Each structure stands twice: as C-alpha cells, then as structure tokens.
Amino acid sequence: MQVTNKLTPFFENLNFERSDNMMIVNFGPQHPSAHGQLRLVLELDGELVTKAYPDIGYLHRGIEKMAENMTYNEFLPTTDRLDYIASTANNYAYAHAVEKLLGIEAPRRAQVIRTMLLELNRIISHLFFLATHALDVGAMSVFLYAFREREFAMDLMEDYCGARLTHSAVRIGGVPLDLPKGWLEDLEKFLDAMPANIALYEGLLTENRIWKMRLEDVGVISGEDALNWGCTGVMLRGSGVKYDIRKEEPYELYGELEFDIPVSDRCDSYGRYRLYMEEMKQSIRIIKQLIPMYGDTEPQLMAHAPQYISAPKEEIMTQNYALMQHFVLVTQGMRPPVGEVYVPTESPKGELGFYIKSEGEPYAYRLKCRAPSFFHTGLLQELLVGTYIADVVTIIGSTNIVFGEVDR
Amino acid sequence: MRKYTSKDNVQGKAYYTDRFWVAPRVPRLEVEEGSHFANVASTLKKYCKEPFIEVGQLILHIKPSDNISVLSLLKEKCGYTQCSELSAVDYLARDGEFEIFYQMLNVTQALRVRVICRIKQGEAIESIVPLFKMANFAEREMFDMFGIVSNNHPYLKRILMPDDWSGHPLLKTYPLQGDEAASWYEVDKIFGKEYRDIIGPENRDPAKIDRYDTKRFSRVGYEVPFDADISEGEKENPIEYSKTIMANYQKSSKQLKERR
C-alpha cells in the first residue's frame, strides 16, 4: 500500500534517483503519441527535459537487406512498408531511382497518373499528420474531421489500385493500371470539397487560443541547425530554408505545373502546422491542373524498354521474341547497368532518396533508403533538451515521424 | 561431391547468367568547363584527381584520411551545407574493403555531390559529427550494420539492432538463414544461455505448431479427445451436418429461387 505522505515509485518504467532531483522516464516504446515504436529516454529535472535519448529499432525489419536479396521488381511492394501513411511516395521514389539507373522514362500518361497519386498521397499524409498532431495536443474533434476526409482520399486510392494503405500503385517504368471509369470525376468532387474542409480545420485551429499556446515557440529549430541535422521537407521549410525538391530538382511533371512552395521563418511547431495546411492547398492546385492533362495523353502506361520491362501483353501473346524476353525478365529479373545512383524525391515527410549500387546483377548490390524521418528522430536528442515534458508530445507530433521508415 | 559455395558472400545470387553477357555501365561524364561542378573540382584538386559526373551528380573519390578536410571545404567554400546521407557498401569479398559514401547537397544551387572513400577491413574512419550533426545517427547506423567504427563519435552504439546483438546484418557474410545466435536470442535474453538445452530447438519458437499436439490450441476445432495419441493416425470421425443446412432443394425450389 502507498504511504500517504510519501510517494513511492511503483511504476516499473519510472526510476527515481535520490542523489539529485533527476528522474528518468521511458517515453514509449508503446506510447500513443510516440507515433509508433519510439522509445524516448528522458532525463527530467522537475518537468524540464535535461537529456533526451531517442532509442529506435523496434520496427527494424531489415528492408535494406531484403533489397539485396530480391530482384528489382520483387522489392517494390516492400517499399510500401517504409512510410505506410503514404506508400505511393515510397513506391515512386524507388521506381524513379531504378528508372534513373536504367536510363528510361515513364510515358506521359503514367507520369500524369503518378503525379496525381503522389499529390493525393501528400494530402492523405498531411491529413493524417493534422489529425494525430491535433489529437496529441488535445484537439479531439479535428481528428474526427480530418480522418473523414482522409477516408475519402483513401477510397480514391482503393478505387485506383485496390489497396488502402499498401498501394504498390507504381511500377518501374510506369504504372500498372489506367484510371478506372469515373475516377477523375470522383477525384474532382473530392478536390472541390477539400478547400471548405481545410477552412474548417483552420477555423478550428489556426486562431485557437489553446492551439497557439501549445504550438507557438515550441520546438524551435534554426535554419542552420535544420540543415546540419539533415532535416528536409516541412522541417526545413518551417525553418526558413526554401528548398523543395519538386521545385528545385523537378521530376515527373512538376516542372510543368504551377504551384508555390510555402516557407515559414517562425521555426516553430506553429509555423510547420501552417505549412502543412498550405501544402495541402497546393496539392489540390496541382491535381486540378493535372486532370485536363490526362485527356491529352496517349494510352501507353509502361515505358518501352524490352531489355528491362516486359512488353505489353498484346505483344507478348503475339510475338515470339517479346515472349522470350518476358520469360527471362520474370524468371531472372532485370539486370540494370553497373553503376550507382542517388535519386531524391520530395515525399510528404521530406527528402526520400534511394541510393542504389548495381553490379549488373538482378539483385541490387546495395540499396540505401534515405528516410527523412530517421534524421528527424535524430534531431530530437537536441530539440527536446530544455523543453517541458508537456511539449515533448507536441514536438514529436510536429516532426511527423513514421516508424516504418525510421527503422526500415 | 557437394558444389563449393563461397562463404564470403552468402547473399542471393542469380541462378543463371549467360556466359557471354557483359553488363553495360552507367555513363560517366567529364566535368564541363566553367560549370559549378568544375569550380568544386578545382577547389578539391588536391584531394581528388579524377572527378566525374554520374547521373547528374559529381562523384569525388578521395582518401579516407581526407574526409574531414574535403567535407569541410565542401561545406565552407562550395556551399554544400547539408549532408543528406552517409553509409557504406560491403566490398570485403572482392576487394577486402568497405566503400563509404557521403551524399552532399547544395541548397542554393540545388546540386548534389557524392564523396566516396574506401577503407580496409578493421580500419576506422574519422567521424564527421563536428561538421554535420546528422552523422550522429547515420554513423551509428553504419556501425550497427557494418561494424565500421567512426573515431571521435560522441556516442557510437548500436542503433537499430539490440545492444547485445552479435554480427552486423548488412555484411555480405551475414547469413540469410540459420544464424545460430539470432535464433536463440530470445531464449538467451529471457531465460539465460543454460536454458538452451532445457527448452530445446523445437520449443524456442512460440508460434510453432505441432500437428500431433492434442493438449493445446493447435487442435481446436477437431474432434480429438484431450491428450489422445494421434501420431499413428486419427480415428475415423464421420462428419455430421446439422439439420438446418440440409435444405431439400428438390422438394421446394422456393428457397433457391429467392437466393437467385
């Protein structure tokens, strides 16, 4: 029994050190606002964090090892399991890296579909960020509203590829499917409804007194530090560094599209929240431009590179040589040229890059996945020091880390 | 006689390769005069003799002892303020070396440089944490996955694998199956090494299903008496259908019509 005037430690994860007033708390690995399997060892002085040590690896599945023992096409569905909130972004980053290695380009219709899916995934991911971040900070209703819209977006993904989370909607050299009938109309309906919904979230949060108190000047990181710690995406742009790979090193159709890159020099969680909202609006703008572009394209979906990518089914069934090549590609896998490539893409979380070292074998000799969340987790050990324990949850939410890609 | 398989690379291999097949190479381009990359190459002339461009990025091969001076020159003189990624490639089987790469980004020019160096097995490399703090996690991962030690790293410790893990998973010698230490890891950790004999290899996997086990959950749903010995085969058990399922479709086709 507990003695009334003296608090005795009885939680197994609390450690009281008696020599000073420090307390060591294990935050996680099963903490609802740790966004996955993050074990954060915090040294507290009262409520002040004096030391933070992020311990990761609870979701380590050896995806890079798996990549070395799978053919290039076999590995693609595994990339779904990196950032499982927006899998198409991973599929695309990987497919794009292999395409660069092969020196091929997807046909125009595939590019339109890919860019649409990427931006739709960005909306899904940002809605998820908003919902969970608001829930962590204490705004329950935003979670319900944001998940409602996310569900509609995921229905669109489901209509396209049949999966809601693990999409595998991109292939090396193109996309597997054309858009189903009526999909673009559904998409347009969703996009038309979105601005009002974003206004709803912003109405609930942007000028909300509690929201501002919880987020303003919390998790401040200067632009120099952000670069130094390898921050990318919103973490970098929220610190006043205007760098978006879609704009600076355009891939797919981003070079032809009109969109703005929102930047904030607030450097805090509130600024980053505003950027996420702004990016969703820009994504809507991008998809709206893509819808008319779809109609002007030829129906070809996969690149024509018979050495690496199977010919269309019609050709396989009618031409002997195409069938032979298809057989070799299916049984042995494609053999890219010898060389190495690092291809960055702007995933919803930041810079997602794949480094592929090929020795001309059907298996990649080395594949390194540069996951944005990994470095954002590393940043926590500096960012959390000097903050209060109530802000820890806000900061973790604001970094928008996903453990599928932290641990790989 | 059993076919010899090399032990220094136990990873998956193509089961068939044409004898006459020669892999092509990704083209390596020369650095154009007057470009930004040419300036970078001339700044680092002392360290890198033959820079080239591969898939739009400048590649610099340097000596491993020069890594700090090259990266600090890149950071201060050439504007490569972010190191996006660093890791290693295992070439121990072929060359007895690791290849370490540093992927650098210039935010103002939107250009990328990859700095590559090679170290022998057992050699250490100087940590770049003083220049780029992102290396704190990245070098820990490199140590965890390859066993490459970074000198003067503030806290070099395993990051993804458990602290008491043996072996470095991304080495080409790391077995894909049959890692003895890995398969006993939970038993060693929870009960201790001396329990290996008591528990035995057949019980170390909690999800293992024994088809002759009639004591536990694996036979639920089958009409086998508790603790019966079924290793010699089961007693014939005629399947009985309940009355409700046995609808007589011949007698009245009304139900069938409704379903159609």
XYZ file of C-alpha atoms in Angstrom:
668
model
C 0.000 0.000 0.000
C 1.003 3.549 -0.660
C 2.056 5.656 2.282
C 0.020 8.830 2.039
C 2.691 11.397 2.711
C 5.404 9.772 0.668
C 5.277 8.884 -2.992
C 6.860 5.512 -3.525
C 7.788 4.510 -7.023
C 5.623 1.686 -8.209
C 5.621 2.094 -11.969
C 8.252 -0.167 -13.384
C 9.236 2.374 -16.007
C 9.912 5.162 -13.554
C 13.285 5.436 -11.992
C 13.827 7.801 -9.106
C 17.352 8.763 -8.397
C 17.712 10.001 -4.907
C 21.036 11.798 -5.055
C 19.564 14.669 -7.032
C 16.152 15.671 -8.256
C 16.555 13.960 -11.651
C 14.053 11.466 -12.880
C 14.465 9.192 -15.842
C 11.334 8.373 -17.791
C 10.905 5.879 -20.574
C 8.586 7.530 -23.046
C 7.428 4.543 -25.081
C 8.054 2.226 -26.916
C 4.289 1.828 -26.609
C 3.137 5.376 -26.212
C 0.130 6.535 -28.201
C 1.664 9.847 -29.148
C 5.065 8.427 -29.999
C 3.612 7.656 -33.459
C 4.964 4.148 -33.490
C 7.667 2.309 -31.653
C 9.730 5.191 -30.361
C 11.403 4.717 -27.031
C 12.463 8.069 -25.776
C 14.550 8.069 -22.630
C 14.094 11.416 -20.971
C 16.038 12.769 -18.053
C 13.837 15.199 -16.229
C 14.594 17.912 -13.731
C 11.125 18.514 -12.399
C 9.242 18.975 -15.635
C 12.225 20.219 -17.585
C 13.892 17.827 -20.005
C 17.633 17.885 -19.410
C 18.572 14.995 -21.644
C 16.748 13.110 -24.357
C 17.830 9.907 -25.970
C 15.689 8.511 -28.797
C 16.031 4.750 -28.922
C 14.813 3.271 -32.180
C 14.879 -0.106 -33.871
C 11.687 -1.644 -32.521
C 10.275 -1.929 -36.034
C 13.500 -2.913 -37.766
C 12.723 -5.448 -40.478
C 15.925 -5.263 -42.461
C 14.363 -3.797 -45.573
C 17.762 -2.806 -46.980
C 18.937 -6.373 -46.519
C 15.828 -7.668 -48.218
C 16.524 -5.384 -51.159
C 19.886 -7.066 -51.671
C 18.213 -10.442 -51.974
C 15.268 -9.607 -54.190
C 15.030 -8.712 -57.828
C 14.193 -5.105 -58.539
C 10.530 -5.772 -59.260
C 10.139 -8.080 -56.276
C 11.318 -5.376 -53.912
C 8.755 -2.781 -54.946
C 5.882 -3.962 -52.693
C 8.301 -3.952 -49.756
C 8.728 -0.205 -50.126
C 5.067 0.145 -49.130
C 6.149 -0.725 -45.611
C 8.505 2.222 -45.258
C 6.263 5.218 -44.807
C 2.997 3.345 -44.608
C 0.948 6.537 -44.387
C 1.770 7.467 -47.984
C 3.041 4.318 -49.660
C 2.848 5.578 -53.213
C 5.517 8.142 -52.377
C 7.888 5.296 -51.445
C 6.933 3.169 -54.443
C 7.555 6.132 -56.643
C 10.879 7.085 -55.039
C 12.162 3.553 -55.542
C 10.792 3.118 -59.061
C 12.175 6.512 -60.016
C 15.640 5.623 -58.705
C 15.675 2.371 -60.687
C 14.452 4.213 -63.779
C 17.323 6.674 -63.444
C 19.716 3.766 -63.187
C 18.225 2.153 -66.287
C 18.045 5.476 -68.090
C 14.385 5.160 -69.035
C 11.417 7.446 -68.614
C 7.781 6.612 -67.993
C 5.295 7.511 -70.740
C 3.342 10.688 -70.357
C 0.077 9.159 -69.200
C 1.901 7.223 -66.495
C 3.579 10.449 -65.432
C 0.240 12.204 -65.120
C -1.205 9.353 -63.067
C 1.902 9.134 -60.893
C 1.952 12.833 -60.153
C -1.751 12.715 -59.295
C -1.239 9.768 -56.951
C 1.786 11.402 -55.343
C -0.157 14.542 -54.576
C -3.180 12.569 -53.395
C -0.835 10.712 -51.064
C 0.548 14.004 -49.859
C -2.976 15.086 -48.931
C -3.604 11.754 -47.175
C -0.356 12.033 -45.261
C -0.875 15.659 -44.284
C -4.416 14.912 -43.120
C -3.036 12.096 -41.013
C -0.407 14.441 -39.604
C -3.017 17.040 -38.768
C -5.353 14.514 -37.163
C -2.758 12.837 -34.969
C -0.921 16.027 -34.116
C -4.140 17.697 -33.040
C -5.138 14.598 -31.090
C -1.791 14.541 -29.296
C -2.087 18.179 -28.387
C -5.656 17.677 -27.235
C -7.981 18.749 -30.043
C -10.134 15.664 -30.450
C -12.642 16.937 -32.992
C -10.045 17.811 -35.613
C -9.020 14.185 -35.601
C -12.556 13.115 -36.491
C -12.938 15.660 -39.286
C -9.508 15.030 -40.787
C -9.933 11.269 -40.756
C -13.264 11.632 -42.534
C -11.603 13.373 -45.482
C -8.659 11.029 -45.360
C -11.096 8.170 -45.739
C -12.480 9.712 -48.939
C -8.967 10.091 -50.304
C -8.151 6.513 -49.389
C -11.330 5.390 -51.141
C -9.956 7.042 -54.262
C -6.701 5.149 -53.833
C -8.680 1.963 -53.322
C -10.662 2.579 -56.500
C -7.431 3.001 -58.389
C -5.262 0.167 -57.089
C -7.395 -1.903 -54.750
C -5.401 -1.201 -51.614
C -5.896 1.438 -48.979
C -2.512 1.547 -47.294
C -0.027 -0.640 -49.128
C -0.699 0.671 -52.584
C 2.172 -0.557 -54.779
C 0.481 1.694 -57.317
C 3.658 2.499 -59.233
C 5.815 0.126 -61.242
C 9.345 0.511 -62.503
C 8.792 2.159 -65.874
C 5.246 3.366 -65.415
C 2.010 2.442 -63.692
C 0.215 -0.920 -63.858
C -3.283 0.378 -64.499
C -5.102 3.128 -66.251
C -7.519 5.240 -64.244
C -10.875 3.473 -63.835
C -14.012 4.928 -65.353
C -15.428 7.823 -63.411
C -12.357 8.114 -61.197
C -11.451 11.593 -62.357
C -14.971 12.825 -61.619
C -14.748 11.364 -58.119
C -11.367 12.963 -57.674
C -12.705 16.298 -58.787
C -15.604 16.025 -56.353
C -13.150 15.291 -53.562
C -10.950 18.214 -54.570
C -13.898 20.574 -54.744
C -14.927 19.653 -51.234
C -11.430 19.896 -49.782
C -10.935 23.693 -49.574
C -14.047 24.040 -47.409
C -12.752 21.245 -45.179
C -9.325 22.818 -44.886
C -11.070 26.053 -43.950
C -12.898 24.068 -41.289
C -9.662 22.716 -39.783
C -8.079 26.127 -39.936
C -11.148 27.655 -38.354
C -10.839 25.179 -35.527
C -7.105 25.554 -35.011
C -5.284 28.493 -36.576
C -6.559 31.199 -34.273
C -7.465 28.836 -31.470
C -6.003 30.228 -28.258
C -5.097 26.845 -26.776
C -3.654 25.558 -30.041
C -1.467 28.642 -30.350
C -0.333 28.398 -26.753
C 0.645 24.779 -27.231
C 2.426 25.256 -30.561
C 3.921 28.721 -30.704
C 7.646 28.849 -29.893
C 7.676 25.117 -29.206
C 10.296 23.020 -30.933
C 12.267 25.938 -32.312
C 14.978 24.962 -34.739
C 17.057 27.455 -36.672
C 17.647 27.084 -40.396
C 21.327 26.357 -39.887
C 20.589 23.616 -37.367
C 17.922 22.160 -39.614
C 20.441 21.794 -42.425
C 23.052 20.457 -40.041
C 20.754 17.765 -38.651
C 19.691 16.642 -42.110
C 16.152 17.995 -41.838
C 14.199 18.077 -45.057
C 10.694 18.771 -46.224
C 8.476 20.805 -43.962
C 11.033 20.661 -41.124
C 13.465 22.559 -43.352
C 10.951 24.935 -44.911
C 9.488 25.634 -41.492
C 12.914 26.978 -40.532
C 13.057 29.474 -43.375
C 15.081 27.450 -45.905
C 13.147 27.391 -49.143
C 14.038 24.021 -50.574
C 11.501 21.737 -52.175
C 12.832 19.010 -54.441
C 9.705 19.194 -56.586
C 10.653 22.762 -57.452
C 14.446 22.725 -57.309
C 15.172 19.357 -58.922
C 11.883 18.720 -60.728
C 10.908 15.177 -61.543
C 7.790 13.799 -63.259
C 5.570 16.687 -64.354
C 6.433 19.099 -61.546
C 8.468 21.203 -63.942
C 5.359 21.983 -65.988
C 2.972 22.597 -63.119
C 2.299 25.823 -61.336
C 2.498 25.690 -57.578
C 4.028 27.649 -54.755
C 6.386 26.481 -52.064
C 5.216 27.827 -48.722
C 8.012 28.825 -46.356
C 7.853 29.924 -42.765
C 10.556 31.692 -40.801
C 8.846 31.098 -37.472
C 10.990 27.967 -36.967
C 8.457 26.516 -34.512
C 5.679 23.938 -34.487
C 3.031 26.501 -35.297
C 4.855 27.565 -38.448
C 5.173 23.946 -39.517
C 1.468 23.376 -38.903
C 0.681 26.327 -41.165
C 2.957 24.901 -43.845
C 1.176 21.556 -43.802
C -2.167 23.300 -44.311
C -0.716 25.412 -47.106
C 0.857 22.387 -48.802
C -2.489 20.621 -48.898
C -3.932 23.599 -50.764
C -1.022 23.494 -53.193
C -1.537 19.768 -53.734
C -5.168 20.407 -54.631
C -3.993 23.052 -57.051
C -1.547 20.625 -58.651
C -4.073 17.818 -59.109
C -6.590 20.277 -60.579
C -4.025 21.164 -63.250
C -3.321 17.502 -63.921
C -6.920 16.472 -64.607
C -7.161 18.177 -68.026
C -3.636 16.993 -68.869
C -4.742 13.385 -68.561
C -7.078 13.616 -71.563
C -4.295 14.757 -73.910
C -2.103 11.694 -73.374
C -1.555 8.511 -75.357
C -2.861 5.376 -73.644
C 0.611 3.828 -73.172
C 1.270 3.127 -69.474
C 4.640 1.387 -69.311
C 7.907 2.556 -70.831
C 9.150 0.738 -73.890
C 12.444 -0.859 -72.841
C 12.150 -4.558 -73.704
C 15.511 -5.317 -72.120
C 14.272 -4.239 -68.705
C 10.491 -4.086 -68.789
C 8.088 -6.664 -70.162
C 6.348 -5.704 -73.375
C 2.578 -5.099 -73.263
C 0.500 -8.260 -73.013
C -0.703 -7.993 -76.588
C 2.860 -8.135 -77.876
C 3.793 -10.994 -75.552
C 0.906 -13.061 -76.819
C 1.612 -12.406 -80.479
C 5.368 -12.070 -80.813
C 7.816 -14.782 -80.022
C 10.749 -12.571 -79.078
C 8.676 -10.453 -76.733
C 7.539 -13.645 -75.021
C 11.132 -14.832 -74.623
C 12.207 -11.529 -73.129
C 9.227 -11.558 -70.816
C 10.142 -15.063 -69.686
C 13.711 -14.041 -68.878
C 12.522 -10.930 -67.053
C 10.067 -12.910 -64.938
C 12.358 -15.811 -64.105
C 15.651 -13.949 -63.675
C 14.708 -10.331 -63.166
C 16.040 -7.295 -64.949
C 19.770 -6.574 -64.943
C 20.446 -2.842 -64.772
C 23.801 -1.473 -65.900
C 26.717 -1.317 -63.481
C 26.733 1.952 -61.633
C 25.364 3.849 -58.703
C 22.642 6.375 -58.384
C 21.145 8.509 -55.662
C 17.737 9.919 -56.505
C 15.956 12.251 -54.095
C 12.220 12.824 -54.163
C 10.009 15.030 -52.046
C 7.863 12.643 -50.053
C 5.241 14.090 -47.696
C 7.709 13.698 -44.804
C 10.741 15.194 -46.531
C 13.522 14.053 -48.786
C 13.075 10.373 -49.527
C 16.004 9.162 -51.569
C 17.174 5.794 -52.756
C 20.847 5.093 -53.246
C 21.234 2.033 -55.444
C 24.542 0.406 -56.198
C 24.250 -2.029 -59.058
C 26.877 -4.548 -60.114
C 24.884 -5.600 -63.162
C 23.187 -8.427 -61.258
C 19.432 -8.929 -60.956
C 19.837 -8.072 -57.257
C 20.899 -4.663 -56.091
C 24.392 -4.856 -54.610
C 23.461 -2.235 -52.038
C 20.333 -0.253 -51.551
C 20.222 2.569 -49.048
C 16.958 4.200 -48.249
C 17.462 7.765 -47.131
C 14.412 8.194 -44.945
C 13.551 11.714 -43.792
C 12.057 10.545 -40.506
C 15.295 8.838 -39.470
C 17.108 12.156 -39.337
C 14.152 13.958 -37.797
C 14.265 11.399 -34.991
C 17.991 12.042 -34.542
C 17.226 15.716 -34.169
C 15.017 15.011 -31.135
C 18.044 14.497 -28.887
C 18.899 18.171 -29.276
C 15.465 19.640 -29.857
C 13.877 18.225 -26.716
C 16.560 19.405 -24.285
C 15.364 22.456 -22.388
C 11.688 21.948 -23.142
C 8.969 20.902 -20.753
C 7.562 17.411 -20.766
C 4.187 18.646 -21.994
C 5.882 19.999 -25.112
C 7.633 16.719 -25.877
C 4.447 15.308 -27.368
C 3.900 18.432 -29.447
C 7.431 18.287 -30.811
C 7.250 14.606 -31.709
C 3.940 15.224 -33.461
C 5.337 18.243 -35.243
C 8.326 16.354 -36.652
C 5.813 13.977 -38.291
C 7.948 10.871 -37.992
C 6.727 7.467 -39.137
C 8.493 4.463 -37.718
C 8.180 2.308 -40.764
C 10.818 4.447 -42.380
C 12.837 5.300 -39.279
C 13.624 1.666 -38.559
C 13.216 0.278 -42.066
C 30.773 -34.023 -54.237
C 28.853 -31.026 -52.989
C 29.246 -27.901 -55.051
C 31.546 -25.307 -53.480
C 29.836 -22.086 -52.435
C 31.863 -19.105 -51.354
C 31.500 -18.156 -47.708
C 32.469 -14.507 -48.086
C 29.249 -13.627 -49.892
C 26.233 -15.643 -48.851
C 23.611 -13.353 -50.350
C 21.107 -14.284 -53.015
C 22.545 -14.786 -56.475
C 21.148 -15.042 -59.962
C 20.519 -18.703 -60.661
C 21.541 -18.327 -64.273
C 23.812 -15.881 -66.040
C 24.636 -16.064 -69.694
C 28.306 -16.827 -70.279
C 28.730 -14.080 -72.850
C 26.757 -11.440 -71.065
C 28.692 -8.315 -70.164
C 26.924 -5.761 -68.009
C 26.903 -2.277 -69.518
C 27.927 0.710 -67.430
C 26.040 3.832 -66.458
C 27.816 6.558 -68.460
C 30.407 8.604 -66.602
C 30.671 12.123 -67.959
C 33.538 14.546 -67.706
C 33.081 17.719 -65.708
C 32.144 20.572 -68.020
C 34.431 23.605 -68.064
C 33.061 26.641 -66.264
C 30.201 24.810 -64.550
C 29.620 24.847 -60.811
C 30.950 21.306 -60.580
C 34.174 22.428 -62.299
C 34.656 25.004 -59.531
C 34.081 22.330 -56.910
C 36.533 20.017 -58.652
C 39.216 22.730 -58.825
C 38.696 23.602 -55.136
C 39.278 19.955 -54.247
C 42.030 19.346 -56.815
C 44.459 18.475 -54.047
C 42.294 15.619 -52.762
C 40.585 14.220 -55.834
C 42.434 13.701 -59.111
C 39.667 12.358 -61.332
C 36.232 13.742 -60.597
C 33.391 12.707 -62.926
C 29.657 13.067 -63.239
C 27.314 10.115 -62.947
C 23.532 10.586 -63.339
C 23.798 14.331 -62.836
C 25.846 14.231 -59.635
C 29.530 14.937 -59.157
C 31.454 11.948 -57.811
C 34.665 12.524 -55.889
C 36.862 9.606 -54.904
C 39.110 10.599 -52.010
C 41.422 9.043 -49.455
C 39.600 8.104 -46.224
C 42.011 10.200 -44.120
C 40.976 13.317 -46.050
C 37.265 13.022 -45.368
C 37.097 15.804 -42.770
C 39.113 18.293 -44.820
C 37.195 17.535 -48.034
C 33.789 17.794 -46.395
C 34.671 20.980 -44.538
C 35.943 22.529 -47.804
C 32.696 21.481 -49.485
C 30.696 22.964 -46.647
C 32.546 26.250 -46.257
C 33.877 27.017 -49.742
C 31.364 25.358 -52.082
C 28.108 25.790 -50.175
C 27.304 22.130 -49.575
C 25.636 22.822 -46.272
C 23.707 19.595 -45.934
C 24.908 16.042 -45.830
C 21.847 14.072 -46.906
C 23.118 10.605 -46.289
C 26.189 8.599 -45.477
C 26.621 4.895 -45.415
C 28.840 2.077 -46.601
C 28.927 -0.665 -49.202
C 30.487 -4.025 -48.404
C 33.220 -4.947 -50.896
C 35.073 -7.237 -48.492
C 34.623 -10.316 -50.665
C 36.001 -8.700 -53.795
C 38.500 -6.090 -52.599
C 38.734 -6.544 -48.837
C 37.399 -3.006 -48.448
C 34.368 -1.005 -47.461
C 33.203 1.813 -49.663
C 31.877 4.771 -47.687
C 29.861 7.464 -49.390
C 28.792 10.928 -48.265
C 25.875 12.395 -50.170
C 26.108 16.197 -50.114
C 23.527 18.804 -51.049
C 23.964 22.438 -52.041
C 20.688 24.129 -51.151
C 21.275 27.337 -53.110
C 22.433 25.677 -56.351
C 20.214 22.569 -55.992
C 23.193 20.374 -56.863
C 24.482 17.201 -55.294
C 27.956 15.790 -54.820
C 28.866 12.306 -53.663
C 32.162 11.878 -51.860
C 33.411 8.307 -51.851
C 36.307 6.735 -49.984
C 37.414 3.196 -49.297
C 38.717 1.745 -46.044
C 40.255 -1.629 -45.330
C 38.568 -4.117 -43.044
C 39.216 -3.246 -39.418
C 40.154 0.345 -40.167
C 38.228 3.196 -38.634
C 37.157 6.443 -40.207
C 37.057 9.880 -38.638
C 33.569 10.894 -37.572
C 32.049 13.894 -39.362
C 29.747 14.801 -36.457
C 31.651 18.078 -35.813
C 30.709 19.162 -39.357
C 27.284 17.603 -39.796
C 25.232 16.563 -36.807
C 23.105 14.253 -38.942
C 26.095 11.913 -38.884
C 25.306 11.220 -35.248
C 22.586 8.767 -36.239
C 23.937 7.869 -39.668
C 27.338 6.776 -38.372
C 25.713 4.805 -35.606
C 23.671 3.016 -38.230
C 26.800 2.393 -40.286
C 28.479 0.910 -37.209
C 25.438 -1.210 -36.448
C 25.022 -2.528 -39.963
C 28.676 -2.956 -40.998
C 30.768 -2.708 -37.863
C 32.654 0.306 -39.189
C 33.933 2.380 -36.293
C 33.858 6.168 -36.512
C 36.592 7.764 -34.435
C 35.538 10.529 -32.044
C 31.853 9.868 -32.457
C 30.061 11.197 -29.353
C 28.038 8.054 -28.719
C 28.912 5.163 -31.009
C 26.487 2.409 -30.153
C 24.142 0.096 -31.985
C 21.003 1.849 -33.143
C 18.598 -0.480 -34.940
C 19.674 -3.867 -33.603
C 19.623 -4.667 -29.864
C 22.748 -3.641 -27.950
C 23.795 -7.231 -27.269
C 23.354 -8.442 -30.824
C 26.223 -10.268 -32.423
C 27.137 -9.720 -36.039
C 26.474 -6.869 -38.415
C 23.460 -7.570 -40.620
C 24.374 -5.772 -43.832
C 27.679 -7.556 -44.260
C 27.673 -9.933 -47.195
C 28.875 -12.698 -44.861
C 25.833 -12.368 -42.616
C 23.712 -15.488 -43.110
C 20.216 -15.118 -44.501
C 19.074 -18.185 -42.615
C 20.486 -20.278 -39.821
C 22.043 -17.555 -37.712
C 22.618 -19.530 -34.518
C 22.867 -16.537 -32.168
C 19.819 -14.889 -33.712
C 17.614 -17.955 -33.366
C 18.469 -18.316 -29.663
C 18.319 -14.579 -28.977
C 15.005 -14.565 -27.066
C 15.828 -17.693 -25.065
C 19.254 -16.334 -24.083
C 17.777 -13.000 -23.181
C 14.784 -14.142 -21.147
C 15.951 -17.414 -19.554
C 19.711 -17.453 -19.968
C 22.067 -19.477 -22.098
C 21.896 -22.555 -19.863
C 18.232 -22.936 -20.768
C 19.040 -23.692 -24.405
C 19.215 -27.412 -23.592
C 16.123 -27.429 -21.406
C 13.963 -25.576 -23.919
C 15.438 -27.243 -26.976
C 15.268 -26.115 -30.582
C 11.736 -27.442 -31.046
C 10.281 -25.217 -28.336
C 12.168 -21.991 -28.838
C 9.617 -20.724 -31.336
C 6.393 -19.830 -29.511
C 4.421 -19.833 -32.748
C 5.441 -23.355 -33.615
C 2.548 -25.695 -34.305
C 2.865 -29.374 -33.521
C 0.347 -31.332 -35.566
C 0.223 -34.209 -33.086
C -0.329 -31.963 -30.093
C -3.826 -32.616 -28.705
C -3.308 -30.727 -25.463
C -3.184 -27.165 -26.651
C -4.848 -24.851 -29.130
C -3.490 -26.318 -32.304
C -6.195 -28.990 -32.449
C -9.113 -26.773 -31.557
C -11.964 -27.408 -33.951
C -11.089 -31.054 -34.458
C -12.917 -33.832 -32.700
C -9.960 -35.404 -31.000
C -10.106 -36.333 -27.315
C -7.816 -34.389 -24.974
C -4.286 -35.806 -24.838
C -5.031 -38.611 -27.298
C -2.098 -40.050 -29.197
C -2.754 -39.370 -32.865
C 0.762 -39.883 -34.194
C -0.341 -43.183 -35.741
C -3.360 -41.622 -37.386
C -6.736 -40.424 -36.169
C -9.902 -42.389 -35.566
C -12.370 -42.013 -38.399
C -14.904 -39.395 -37.460
C -17.945 -39.191 -39.701
C -18.897 -35.587 -40.391
C -22.377 -34.726 -39.225
C -24.312 -31.909 -40.765
C -26.866 -30.000 -38.823
C -30.458 -30.187 -39.990
C -30.806 -26.530 -40.883
C -28.089 -26.639 -43.510
C -29.558 -29.726 -45.178
C -32.252 -27.933 -47.165
C -34.022 -30.188 -49.597
C -33.767 -28.328 -52.846
C -35.611 -30.965 -54.809
C -38.733 -30.700 -52.674
C -39.233 -26.952 -52.791
C -37.355 -24.691 -55.109
C -38.728 -21.582 -53.467
C -35.710 -21.040 -51.272
C -33.397 -21.486 -54.239
C -35.359 -19.036 -56.315
C -35.103 -16.455 -53.572
C -31.391 -16.866 -53.418
C -31.095 -16.476 -57.148
